[in-house]
PDB file of C-alpha atoms in Angstrom:
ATOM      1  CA  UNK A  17       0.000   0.000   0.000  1.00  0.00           C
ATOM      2  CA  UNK A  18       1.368   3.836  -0.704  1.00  0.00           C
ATOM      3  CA  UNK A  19       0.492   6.357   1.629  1.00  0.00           C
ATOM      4  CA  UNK A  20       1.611  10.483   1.063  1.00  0.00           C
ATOM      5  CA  UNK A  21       4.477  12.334   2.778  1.00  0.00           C
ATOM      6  CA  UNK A  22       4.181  15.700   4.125  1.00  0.00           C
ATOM      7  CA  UNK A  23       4.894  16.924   0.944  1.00  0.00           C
ATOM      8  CA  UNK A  24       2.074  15.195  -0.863  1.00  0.00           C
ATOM      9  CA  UNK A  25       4.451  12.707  -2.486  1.00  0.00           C
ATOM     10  CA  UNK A  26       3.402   8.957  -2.670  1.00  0.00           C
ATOM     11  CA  UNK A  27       5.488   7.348  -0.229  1.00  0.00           C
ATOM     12  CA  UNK A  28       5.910   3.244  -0.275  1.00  0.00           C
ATOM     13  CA  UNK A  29       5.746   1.803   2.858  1.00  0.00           C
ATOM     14  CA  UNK A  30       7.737  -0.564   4.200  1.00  0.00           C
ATOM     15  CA  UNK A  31       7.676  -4.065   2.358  1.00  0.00           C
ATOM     16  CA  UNK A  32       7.333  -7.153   4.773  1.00  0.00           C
ATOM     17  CA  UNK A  33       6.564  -9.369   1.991  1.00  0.00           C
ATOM     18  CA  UNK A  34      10.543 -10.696   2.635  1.00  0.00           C
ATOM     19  CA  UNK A  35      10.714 -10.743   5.857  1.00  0.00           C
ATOM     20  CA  UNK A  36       6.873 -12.791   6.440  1.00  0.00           C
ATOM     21  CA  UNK A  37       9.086 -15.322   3.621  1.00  0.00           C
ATOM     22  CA  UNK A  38      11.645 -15.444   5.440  1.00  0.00           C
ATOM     23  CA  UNK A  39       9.797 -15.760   8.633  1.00  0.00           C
ATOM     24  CA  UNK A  40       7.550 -18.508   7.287  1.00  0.00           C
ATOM     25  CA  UNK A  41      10.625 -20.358   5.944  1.00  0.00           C
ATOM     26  CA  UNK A  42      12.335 -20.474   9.664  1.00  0.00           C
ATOM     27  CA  UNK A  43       8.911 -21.996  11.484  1.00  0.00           C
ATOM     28  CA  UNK A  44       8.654 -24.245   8.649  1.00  0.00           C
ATOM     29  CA  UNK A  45      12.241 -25.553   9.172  1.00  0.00           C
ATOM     30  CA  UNK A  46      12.013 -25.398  13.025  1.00  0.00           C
ATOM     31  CA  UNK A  47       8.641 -27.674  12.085  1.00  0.00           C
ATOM     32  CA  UNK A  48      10.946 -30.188   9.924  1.00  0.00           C
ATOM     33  CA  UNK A  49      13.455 -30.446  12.384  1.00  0.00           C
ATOM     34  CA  UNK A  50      11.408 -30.971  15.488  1.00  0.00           C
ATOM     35  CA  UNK A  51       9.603 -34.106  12.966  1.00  0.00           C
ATOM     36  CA  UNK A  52      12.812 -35.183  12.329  1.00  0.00           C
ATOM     37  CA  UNK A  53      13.741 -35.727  15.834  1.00  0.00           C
ATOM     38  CA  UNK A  54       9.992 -36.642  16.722  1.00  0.00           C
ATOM     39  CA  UNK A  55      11.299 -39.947  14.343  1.00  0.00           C
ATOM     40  CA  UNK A  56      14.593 -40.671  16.311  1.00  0.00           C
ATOM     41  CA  UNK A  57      13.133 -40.636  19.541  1.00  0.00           C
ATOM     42  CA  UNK A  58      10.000 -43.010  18.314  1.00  0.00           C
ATOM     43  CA  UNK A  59      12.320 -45.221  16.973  1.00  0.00           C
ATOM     44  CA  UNK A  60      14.981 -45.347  19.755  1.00  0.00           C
ATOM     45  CA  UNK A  61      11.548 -45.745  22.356  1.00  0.00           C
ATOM     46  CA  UNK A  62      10.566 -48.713  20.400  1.00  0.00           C
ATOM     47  CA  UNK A  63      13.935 -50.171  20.282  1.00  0.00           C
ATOM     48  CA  UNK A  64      14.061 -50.169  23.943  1.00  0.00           C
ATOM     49  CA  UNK A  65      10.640 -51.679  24.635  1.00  0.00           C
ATOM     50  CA  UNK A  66      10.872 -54.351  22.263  1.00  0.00           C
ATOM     51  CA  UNK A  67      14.370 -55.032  24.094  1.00  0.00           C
ATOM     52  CA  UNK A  68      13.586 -55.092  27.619  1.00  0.00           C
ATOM     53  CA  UNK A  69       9.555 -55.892  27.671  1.00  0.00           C
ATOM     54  CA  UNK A  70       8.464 -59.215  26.189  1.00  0.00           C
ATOM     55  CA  UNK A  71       5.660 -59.493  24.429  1.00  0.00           C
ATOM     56  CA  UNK A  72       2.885 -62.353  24.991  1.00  0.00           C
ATOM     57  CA  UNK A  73       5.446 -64.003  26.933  1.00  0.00           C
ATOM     58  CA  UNK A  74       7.925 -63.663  24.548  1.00  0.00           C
ATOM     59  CA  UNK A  75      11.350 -60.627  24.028  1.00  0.00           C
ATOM     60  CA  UNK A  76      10.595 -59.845  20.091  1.00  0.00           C
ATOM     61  CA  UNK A  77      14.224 -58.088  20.174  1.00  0.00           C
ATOM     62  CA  UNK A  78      16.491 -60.106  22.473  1.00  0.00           C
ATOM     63  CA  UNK A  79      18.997 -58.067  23.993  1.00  0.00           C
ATOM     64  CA  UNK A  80      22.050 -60.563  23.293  1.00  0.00           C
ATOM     65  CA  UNK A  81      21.443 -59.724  19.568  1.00  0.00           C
ATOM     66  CA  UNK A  82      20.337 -56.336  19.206  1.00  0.00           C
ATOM     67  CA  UNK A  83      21.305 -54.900  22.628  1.00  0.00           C
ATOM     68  CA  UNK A  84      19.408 -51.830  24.420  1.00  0.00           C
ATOM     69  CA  UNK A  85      19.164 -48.278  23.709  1.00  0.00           C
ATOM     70  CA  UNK A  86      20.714 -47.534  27.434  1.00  0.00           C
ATOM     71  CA  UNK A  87      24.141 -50.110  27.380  1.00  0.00           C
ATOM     72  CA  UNK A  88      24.942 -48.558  24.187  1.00  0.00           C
ATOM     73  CA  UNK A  89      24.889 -44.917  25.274  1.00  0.00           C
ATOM     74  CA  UNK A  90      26.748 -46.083  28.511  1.00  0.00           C
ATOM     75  CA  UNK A  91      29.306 -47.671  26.081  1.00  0.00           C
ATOM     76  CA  UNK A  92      29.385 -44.286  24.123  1.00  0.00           C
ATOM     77  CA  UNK A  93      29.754 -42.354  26.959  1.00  0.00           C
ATOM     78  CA  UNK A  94      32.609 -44.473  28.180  1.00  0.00           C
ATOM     79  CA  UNK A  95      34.384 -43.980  25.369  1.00  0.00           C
ATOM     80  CA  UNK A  96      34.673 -40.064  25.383  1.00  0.00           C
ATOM     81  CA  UNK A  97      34.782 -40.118  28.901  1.00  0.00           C
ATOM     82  CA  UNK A  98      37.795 -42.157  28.802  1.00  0.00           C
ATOM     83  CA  UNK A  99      38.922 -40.715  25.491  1.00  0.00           C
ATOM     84  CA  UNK A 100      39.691 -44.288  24.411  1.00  0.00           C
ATOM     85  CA  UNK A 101      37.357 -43.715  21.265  1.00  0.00           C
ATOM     86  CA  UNK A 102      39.554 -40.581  19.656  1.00  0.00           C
ATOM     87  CA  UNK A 103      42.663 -42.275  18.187  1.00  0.00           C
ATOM     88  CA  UNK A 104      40.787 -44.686  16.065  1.00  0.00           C
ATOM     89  CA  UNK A 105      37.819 -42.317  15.084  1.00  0.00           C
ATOM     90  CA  UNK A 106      40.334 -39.778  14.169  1.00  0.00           C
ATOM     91  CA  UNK A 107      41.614 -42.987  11.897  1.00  0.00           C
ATOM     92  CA  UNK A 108      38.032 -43.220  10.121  1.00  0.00           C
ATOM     93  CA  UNK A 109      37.079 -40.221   9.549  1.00  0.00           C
ATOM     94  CA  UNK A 110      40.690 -39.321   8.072  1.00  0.00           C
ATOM     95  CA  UNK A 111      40.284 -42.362   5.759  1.00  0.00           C
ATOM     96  CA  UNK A 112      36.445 -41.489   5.111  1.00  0.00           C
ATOM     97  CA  UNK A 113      37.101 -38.080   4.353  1.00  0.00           C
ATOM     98  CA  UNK A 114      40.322 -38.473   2.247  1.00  0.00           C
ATOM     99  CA  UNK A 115      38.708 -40.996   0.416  1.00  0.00           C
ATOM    100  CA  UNK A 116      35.425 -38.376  -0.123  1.00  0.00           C
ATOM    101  CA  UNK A 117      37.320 -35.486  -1.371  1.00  0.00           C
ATOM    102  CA  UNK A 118      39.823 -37.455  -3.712  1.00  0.00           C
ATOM    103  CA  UNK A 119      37.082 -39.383  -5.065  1.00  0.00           C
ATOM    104  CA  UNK A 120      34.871 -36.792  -5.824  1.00  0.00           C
ATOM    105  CA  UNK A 121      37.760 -34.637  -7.108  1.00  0.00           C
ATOM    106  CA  UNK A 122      38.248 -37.616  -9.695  1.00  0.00           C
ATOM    107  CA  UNK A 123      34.850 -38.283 -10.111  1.00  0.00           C
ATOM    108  CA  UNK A 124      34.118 -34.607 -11.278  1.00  0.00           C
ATOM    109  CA  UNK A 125      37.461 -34.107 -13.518  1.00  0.00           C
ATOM    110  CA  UNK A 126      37.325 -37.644 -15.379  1.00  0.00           C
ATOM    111  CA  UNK A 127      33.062 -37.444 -15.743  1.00  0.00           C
ATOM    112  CA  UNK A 128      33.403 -34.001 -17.221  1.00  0.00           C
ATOM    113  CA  UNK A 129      36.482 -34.910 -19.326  1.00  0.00           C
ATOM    114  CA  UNK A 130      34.606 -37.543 -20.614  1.00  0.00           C
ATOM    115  CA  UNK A 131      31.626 -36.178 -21.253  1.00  0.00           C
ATOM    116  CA  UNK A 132      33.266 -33.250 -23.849  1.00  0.00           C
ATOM    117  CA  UNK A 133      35.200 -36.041 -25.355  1.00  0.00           C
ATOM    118  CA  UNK A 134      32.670 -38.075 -26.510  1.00  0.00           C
ATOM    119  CA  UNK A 135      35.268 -40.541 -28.766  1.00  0.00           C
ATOM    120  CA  UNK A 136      37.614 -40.706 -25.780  1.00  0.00           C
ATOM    121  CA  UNK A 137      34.662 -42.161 -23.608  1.00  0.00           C
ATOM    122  CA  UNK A 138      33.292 -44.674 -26.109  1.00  0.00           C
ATOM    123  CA  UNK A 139      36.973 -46.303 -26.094  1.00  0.00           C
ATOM    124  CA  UNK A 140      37.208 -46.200 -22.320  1.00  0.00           C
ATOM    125  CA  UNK A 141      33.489 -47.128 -21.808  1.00  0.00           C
ATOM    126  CA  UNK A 142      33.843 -50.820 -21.430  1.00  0.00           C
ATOM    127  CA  UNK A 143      36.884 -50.499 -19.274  1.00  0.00           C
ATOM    128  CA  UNK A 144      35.017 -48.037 -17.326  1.00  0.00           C
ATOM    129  CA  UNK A 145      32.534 -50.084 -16.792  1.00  0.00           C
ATOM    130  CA  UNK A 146      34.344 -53.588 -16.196  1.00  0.00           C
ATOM    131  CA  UNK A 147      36.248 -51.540 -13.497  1.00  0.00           C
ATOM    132  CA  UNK A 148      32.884 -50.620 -11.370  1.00  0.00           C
ATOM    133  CA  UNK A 149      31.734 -53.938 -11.790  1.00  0.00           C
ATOM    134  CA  UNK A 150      34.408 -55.615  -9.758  1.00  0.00           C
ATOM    135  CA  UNK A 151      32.887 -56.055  -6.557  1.00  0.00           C
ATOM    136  CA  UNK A 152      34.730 -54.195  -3.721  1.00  0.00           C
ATOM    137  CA  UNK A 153      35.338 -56.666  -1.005  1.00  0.00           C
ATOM    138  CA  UNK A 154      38.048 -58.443  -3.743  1.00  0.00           C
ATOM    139  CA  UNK A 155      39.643 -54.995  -4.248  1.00  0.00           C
ATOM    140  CA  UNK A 156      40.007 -54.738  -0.949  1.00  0.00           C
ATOM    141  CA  UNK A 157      42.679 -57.404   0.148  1.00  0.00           C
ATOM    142  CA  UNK A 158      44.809 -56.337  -3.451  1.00  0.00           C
ATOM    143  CA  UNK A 159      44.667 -52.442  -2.195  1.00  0.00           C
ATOM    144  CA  UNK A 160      46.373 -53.908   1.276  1.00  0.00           C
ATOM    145  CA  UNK A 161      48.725 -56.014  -0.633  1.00  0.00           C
ATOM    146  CA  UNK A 162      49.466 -52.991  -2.617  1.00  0.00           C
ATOM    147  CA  UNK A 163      49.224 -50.403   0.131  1.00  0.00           C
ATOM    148  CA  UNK A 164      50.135 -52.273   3.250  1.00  0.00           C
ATOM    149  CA  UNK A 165      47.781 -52.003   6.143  1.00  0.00           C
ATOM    150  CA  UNK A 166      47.945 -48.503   6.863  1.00  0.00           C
ATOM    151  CA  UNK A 167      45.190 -45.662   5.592  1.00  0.00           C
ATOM    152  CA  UNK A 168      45.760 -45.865   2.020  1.00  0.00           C
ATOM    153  CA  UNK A 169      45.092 -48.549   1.372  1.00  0.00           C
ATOM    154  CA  UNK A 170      41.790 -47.843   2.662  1.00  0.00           C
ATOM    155  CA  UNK A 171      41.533 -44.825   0.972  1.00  0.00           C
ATOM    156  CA  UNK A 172      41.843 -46.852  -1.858  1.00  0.00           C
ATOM    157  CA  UNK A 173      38.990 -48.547  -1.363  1.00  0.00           C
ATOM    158  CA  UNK A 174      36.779 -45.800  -0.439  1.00  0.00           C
ATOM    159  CA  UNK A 175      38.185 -43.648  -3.493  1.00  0.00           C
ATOM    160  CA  UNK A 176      36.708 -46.531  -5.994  1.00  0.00           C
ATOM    161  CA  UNK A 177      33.203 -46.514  -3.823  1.00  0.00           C
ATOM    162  CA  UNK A 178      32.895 -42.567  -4.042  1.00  0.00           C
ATOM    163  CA  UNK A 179      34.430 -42.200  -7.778  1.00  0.00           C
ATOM    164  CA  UNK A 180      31.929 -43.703 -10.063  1.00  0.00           C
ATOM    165  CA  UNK A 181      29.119 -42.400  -8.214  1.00  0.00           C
ATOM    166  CA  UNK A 182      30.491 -38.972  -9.006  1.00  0.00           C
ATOM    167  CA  UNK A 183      31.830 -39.768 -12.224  1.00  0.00           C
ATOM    168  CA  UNK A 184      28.895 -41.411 -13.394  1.00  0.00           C
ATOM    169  CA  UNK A 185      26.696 -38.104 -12.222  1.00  0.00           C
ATOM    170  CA  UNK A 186      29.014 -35.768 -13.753  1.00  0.00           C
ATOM    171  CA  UNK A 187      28.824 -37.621 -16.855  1.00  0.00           C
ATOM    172  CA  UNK A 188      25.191 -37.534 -17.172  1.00  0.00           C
ATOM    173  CA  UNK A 189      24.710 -34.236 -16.197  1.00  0.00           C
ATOM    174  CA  UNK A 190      27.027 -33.012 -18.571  1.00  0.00           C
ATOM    175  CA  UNK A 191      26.006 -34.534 -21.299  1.00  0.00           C
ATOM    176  CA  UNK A 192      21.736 -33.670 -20.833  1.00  0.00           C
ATOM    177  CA  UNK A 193      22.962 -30.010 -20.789  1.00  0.00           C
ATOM    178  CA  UNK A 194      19.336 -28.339 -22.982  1.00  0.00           C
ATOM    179  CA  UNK A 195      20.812 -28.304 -26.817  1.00  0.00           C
ATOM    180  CA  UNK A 196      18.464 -24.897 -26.875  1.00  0.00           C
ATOM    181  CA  UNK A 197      20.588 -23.081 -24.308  1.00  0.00           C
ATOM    182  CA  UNK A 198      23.738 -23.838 -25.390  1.00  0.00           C
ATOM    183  CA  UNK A 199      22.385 -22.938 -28.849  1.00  0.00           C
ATOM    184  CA  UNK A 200      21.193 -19.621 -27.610  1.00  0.00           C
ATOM    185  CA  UNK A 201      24.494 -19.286 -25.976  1.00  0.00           C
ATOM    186  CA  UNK A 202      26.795 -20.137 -28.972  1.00  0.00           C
ATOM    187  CA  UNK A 203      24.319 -17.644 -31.150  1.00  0.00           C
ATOM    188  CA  UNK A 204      25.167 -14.789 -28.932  1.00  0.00           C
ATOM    189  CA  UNK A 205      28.700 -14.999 -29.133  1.00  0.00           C
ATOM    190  CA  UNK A 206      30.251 -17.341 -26.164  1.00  0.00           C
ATOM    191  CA  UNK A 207      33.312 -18.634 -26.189  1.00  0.00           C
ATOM    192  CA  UNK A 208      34.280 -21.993 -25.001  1.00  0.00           C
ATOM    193  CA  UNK A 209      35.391 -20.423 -21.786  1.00  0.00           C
ATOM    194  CA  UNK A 210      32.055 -19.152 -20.990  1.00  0.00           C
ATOM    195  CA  UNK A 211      29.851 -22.241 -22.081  1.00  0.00           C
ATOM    196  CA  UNK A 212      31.859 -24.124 -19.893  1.00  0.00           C
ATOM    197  CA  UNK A 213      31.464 -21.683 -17.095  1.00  0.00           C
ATOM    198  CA  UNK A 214      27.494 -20.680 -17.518  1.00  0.00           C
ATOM    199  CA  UNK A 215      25.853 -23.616 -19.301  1.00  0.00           C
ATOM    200  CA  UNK A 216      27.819 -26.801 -18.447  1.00  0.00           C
ATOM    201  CA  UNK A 217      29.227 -26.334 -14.946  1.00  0.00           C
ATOM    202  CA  UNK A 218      25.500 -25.257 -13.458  1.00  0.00           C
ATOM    203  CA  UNK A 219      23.861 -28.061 -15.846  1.00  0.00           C
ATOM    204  CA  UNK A 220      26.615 -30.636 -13.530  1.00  0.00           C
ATOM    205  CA  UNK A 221      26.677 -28.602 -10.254  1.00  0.00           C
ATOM    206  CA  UNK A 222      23.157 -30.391  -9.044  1.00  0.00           C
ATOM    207  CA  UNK A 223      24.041 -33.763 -10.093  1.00  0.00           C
ATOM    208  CA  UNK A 224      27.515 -33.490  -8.038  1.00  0.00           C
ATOM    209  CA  UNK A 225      26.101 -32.339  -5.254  1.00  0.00           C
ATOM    210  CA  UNK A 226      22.931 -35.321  -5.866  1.00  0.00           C
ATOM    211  CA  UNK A 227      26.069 -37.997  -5.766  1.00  0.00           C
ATOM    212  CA  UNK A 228      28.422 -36.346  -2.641  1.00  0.00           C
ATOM    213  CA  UNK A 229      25.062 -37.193  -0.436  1.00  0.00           C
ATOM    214  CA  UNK A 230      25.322 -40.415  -1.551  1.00  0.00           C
ATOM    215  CA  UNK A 231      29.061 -40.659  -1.458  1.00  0.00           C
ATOM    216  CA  UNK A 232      29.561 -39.585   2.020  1.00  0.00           C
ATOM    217  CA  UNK A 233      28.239 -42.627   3.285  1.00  0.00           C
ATOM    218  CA  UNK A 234      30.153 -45.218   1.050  1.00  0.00           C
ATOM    219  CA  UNK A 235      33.473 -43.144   2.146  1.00  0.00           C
ATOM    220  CA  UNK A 236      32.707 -44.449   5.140  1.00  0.00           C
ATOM    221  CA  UNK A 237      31.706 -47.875   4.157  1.00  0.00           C
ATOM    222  CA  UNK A 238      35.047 -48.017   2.553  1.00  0.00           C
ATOM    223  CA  UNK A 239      37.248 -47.260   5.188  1.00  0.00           C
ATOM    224  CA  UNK A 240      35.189 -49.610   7.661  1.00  0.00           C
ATOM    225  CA  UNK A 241      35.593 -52.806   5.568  1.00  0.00           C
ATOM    226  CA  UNK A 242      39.153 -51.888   5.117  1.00  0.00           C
ATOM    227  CA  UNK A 243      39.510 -51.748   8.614  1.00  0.00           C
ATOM    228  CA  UNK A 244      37.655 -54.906   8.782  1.00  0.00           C
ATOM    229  CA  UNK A 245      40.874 -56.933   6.527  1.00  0.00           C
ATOM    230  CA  UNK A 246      43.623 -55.268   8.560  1.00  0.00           C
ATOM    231  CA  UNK A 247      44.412 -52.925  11.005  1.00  0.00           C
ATOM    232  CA  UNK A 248      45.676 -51.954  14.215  1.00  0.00           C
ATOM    233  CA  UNK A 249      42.808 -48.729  14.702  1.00  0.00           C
ATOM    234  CA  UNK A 250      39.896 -47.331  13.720  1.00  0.00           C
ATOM    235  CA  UNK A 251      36.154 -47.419  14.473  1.00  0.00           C
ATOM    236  CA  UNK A 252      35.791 -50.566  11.996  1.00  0.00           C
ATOM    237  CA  UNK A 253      38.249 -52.463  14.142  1.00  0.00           C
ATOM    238  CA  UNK A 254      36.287 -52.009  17.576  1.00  0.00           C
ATOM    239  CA  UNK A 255      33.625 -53.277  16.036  1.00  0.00           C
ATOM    240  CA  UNK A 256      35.664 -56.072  14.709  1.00  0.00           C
ATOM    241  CA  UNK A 257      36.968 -57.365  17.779  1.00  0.00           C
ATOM    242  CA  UNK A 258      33.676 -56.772  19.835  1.00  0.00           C
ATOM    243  CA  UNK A 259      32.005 -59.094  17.356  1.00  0.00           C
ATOM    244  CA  UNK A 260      34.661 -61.986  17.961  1.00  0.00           C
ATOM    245  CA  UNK A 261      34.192 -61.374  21.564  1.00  0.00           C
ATOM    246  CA  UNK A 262      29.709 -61.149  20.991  1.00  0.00           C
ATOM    247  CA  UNK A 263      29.631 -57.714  22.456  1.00  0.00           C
ATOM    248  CA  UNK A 264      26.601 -56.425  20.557  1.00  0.00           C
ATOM    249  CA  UNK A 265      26.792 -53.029  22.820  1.00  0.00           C
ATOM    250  CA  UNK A 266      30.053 -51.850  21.207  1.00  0.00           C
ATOM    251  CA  UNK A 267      29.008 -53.292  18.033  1.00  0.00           C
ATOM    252  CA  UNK A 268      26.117 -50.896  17.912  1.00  0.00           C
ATOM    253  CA  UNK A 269      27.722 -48.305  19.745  1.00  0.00           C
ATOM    254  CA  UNK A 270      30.598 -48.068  16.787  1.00  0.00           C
ATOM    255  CA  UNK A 271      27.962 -47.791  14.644  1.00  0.00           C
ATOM    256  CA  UNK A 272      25.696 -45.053  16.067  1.00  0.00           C
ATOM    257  CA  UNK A 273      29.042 -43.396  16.139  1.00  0.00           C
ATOM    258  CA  UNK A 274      30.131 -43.684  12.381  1.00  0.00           C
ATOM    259  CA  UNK A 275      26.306 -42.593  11.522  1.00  0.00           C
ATOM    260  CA  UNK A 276      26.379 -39.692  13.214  1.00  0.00           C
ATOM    261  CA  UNK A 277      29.792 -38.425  11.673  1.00  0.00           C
ATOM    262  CA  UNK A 278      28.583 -39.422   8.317  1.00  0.00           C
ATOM    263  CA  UNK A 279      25.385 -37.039   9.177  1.00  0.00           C
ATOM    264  CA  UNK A 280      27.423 -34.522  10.295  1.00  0.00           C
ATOM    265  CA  UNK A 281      29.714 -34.851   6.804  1.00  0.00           C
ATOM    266  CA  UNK A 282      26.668 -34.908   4.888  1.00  0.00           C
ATOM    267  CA  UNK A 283      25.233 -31.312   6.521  1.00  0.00           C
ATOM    268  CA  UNK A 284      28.495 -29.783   5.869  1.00  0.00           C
ATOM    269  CA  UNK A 285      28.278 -30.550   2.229  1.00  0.00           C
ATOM    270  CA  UNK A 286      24.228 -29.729   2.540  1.00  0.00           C
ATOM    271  CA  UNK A 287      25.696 -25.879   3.494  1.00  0.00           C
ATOM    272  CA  UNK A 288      27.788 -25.734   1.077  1.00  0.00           C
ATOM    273  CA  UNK A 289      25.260 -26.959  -1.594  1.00  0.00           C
ATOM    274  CA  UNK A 290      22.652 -24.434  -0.048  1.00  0.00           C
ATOM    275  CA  UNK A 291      25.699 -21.823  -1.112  1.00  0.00           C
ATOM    276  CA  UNK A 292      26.590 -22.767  -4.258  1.00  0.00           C
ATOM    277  CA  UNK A 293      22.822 -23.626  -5.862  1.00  0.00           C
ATOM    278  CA  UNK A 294      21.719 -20.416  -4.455  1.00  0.00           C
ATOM    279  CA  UNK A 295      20.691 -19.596  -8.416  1.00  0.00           C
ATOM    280  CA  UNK A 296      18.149 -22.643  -8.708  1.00  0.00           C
ATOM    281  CA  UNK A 297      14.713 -22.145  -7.841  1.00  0.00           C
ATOM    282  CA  UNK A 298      13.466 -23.376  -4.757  1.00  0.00           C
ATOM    283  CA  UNK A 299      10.885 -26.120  -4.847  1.00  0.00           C
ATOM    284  CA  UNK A 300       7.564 -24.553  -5.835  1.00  0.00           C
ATOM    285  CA  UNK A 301       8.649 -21.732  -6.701  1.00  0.00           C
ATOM    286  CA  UNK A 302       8.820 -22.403 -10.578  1.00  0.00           C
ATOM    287  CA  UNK A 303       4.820 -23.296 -10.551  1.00  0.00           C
ATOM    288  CA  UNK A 304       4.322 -19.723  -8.951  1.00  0.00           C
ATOM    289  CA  UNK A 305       6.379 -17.932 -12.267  1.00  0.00           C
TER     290      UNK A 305
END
């Protein structure tokens, strides 16, 4: 609405239209987040009921195989009370996240390489492809051969979990880049430096950041079934030796641990997406246009 000055003058008033948005986009992620945790807590309260009360006479959940809710945030606690827990999760998550940022690194250069060089990847598409169908578990014991049994060779085994999910992505989103923008583009004059910069990198930007979601948690899975074939630390071998021993509360508790770092990995590259993508229209928001 316009109201007059002293002068006579129209005179907008203020505008709230941006902050009521932005206002209404805070409650509604307070809302998601409180549902969110709504979830864990359901979850974790049925875990423990189905673990300690039986049920018609029977335990559904016995504790000796899925443990309780309580002994495995005693054996968490113990383990940053007592700091024993910090040398090998420093291990993991320096194998997970070496093994993230090389892999994605690769995954972006070789998929976009590839995908502007379309003769160069129909020679290397078999091998490509032969490659990422080896199953991992037999690369694994070569990479320690190889490597030896310190973090590289784990690395190594996360790199070839994250890199064709990335590569793969890049490839494809490369490649569906609209033939009428970069015709449009190419009409008005731009070079090859700026069609890579303005039409192909934002045409791949969301499909990277679709596959590092993904790839966080199979960095992890990497350096966990290294750990699994040899090694002295890490969160994988706790969990190793409290399953030759049947302790099911450190088995969970390594792995309530490792899910919460990989959550935590995954909201740091959730930011920096939010950053980057802050050009794409939000959900919704193309149906108002």
């Amino acid at each position: 609405s316009y109201g007059r000055s002293s002068k006579g003058t129209p005179r907008a008033s203020p505008d709230s239209s941006g902050c009521s948005g932005g206002h209404k986009g805070v409650m509604a992620q307070i809302k998601l987040t409180s549902l969110q945790i709504l979830v864990a807590i359901l979850a974790v309260a049925l875990w423990y009921v189905l673990t300690t009360y039986p049920v018609f006479g029977k335990m559904l959940l016995p504790p000796f195989f899925f443990s309780n809710p309580v002994d495995v945030a005693d054996q968490i606690f113990v383990w940053f009370a007592t700091g024993v827990i910090w040398k090998h999760l420093w291990v993991t998550l320096i194998e997970s996240i070496l093994a993230f940022v090389i892999g994605s690194i690769g995954g972006v250069l070789v998929g976009f390489w590839f995908a502007r060089q379309p003769r160069t990847a129909a020679v290397f598409d078999p091998y490509v492809k032969a490659v990422n169908a080896l199953p991992r578990v037999v690369l694994a014991p070569i990479f320690t051969l190889w490597l030896g049994l310190g973090i590289w060779s784990k690395v190594a085994l996360g790199f070839t979990l994250v890199f064709f999910i990335v590569f793969f992505n890049v490839y494809q989103g490369v490649r569906e880049v609209s033939p009428t923008v970069l015709a449009n583009a190419r009409m008005l004059g731009a070079s090859h430096r700026q069609l890579l910069r303005h039409v192909y990198l934002p045409s791949a930007t969301s499909w990277v950041f679709s596959s590092l979601h993904t790839s966080v948690g199979l960095a992890f899975v990497g350096a966990v079934v290294g750990e699994y074939l040899g090694s002295a630390r890490g969160v994988g071998y706790l969990i190793l030796q409290a399953e030759g021993t049947f302790d099911i509360n450190t088995v969970m508790a390594g792995i309530l641990v490792l899910t919460a770092f990989a959550l935590a990995l995954d909201s740091i590259v959730g930011r920096v997406e939010s950053r980057l993508m802050k050009w794409q229209p939000r959900a919704g928001e193309t149906e108002k246009l």
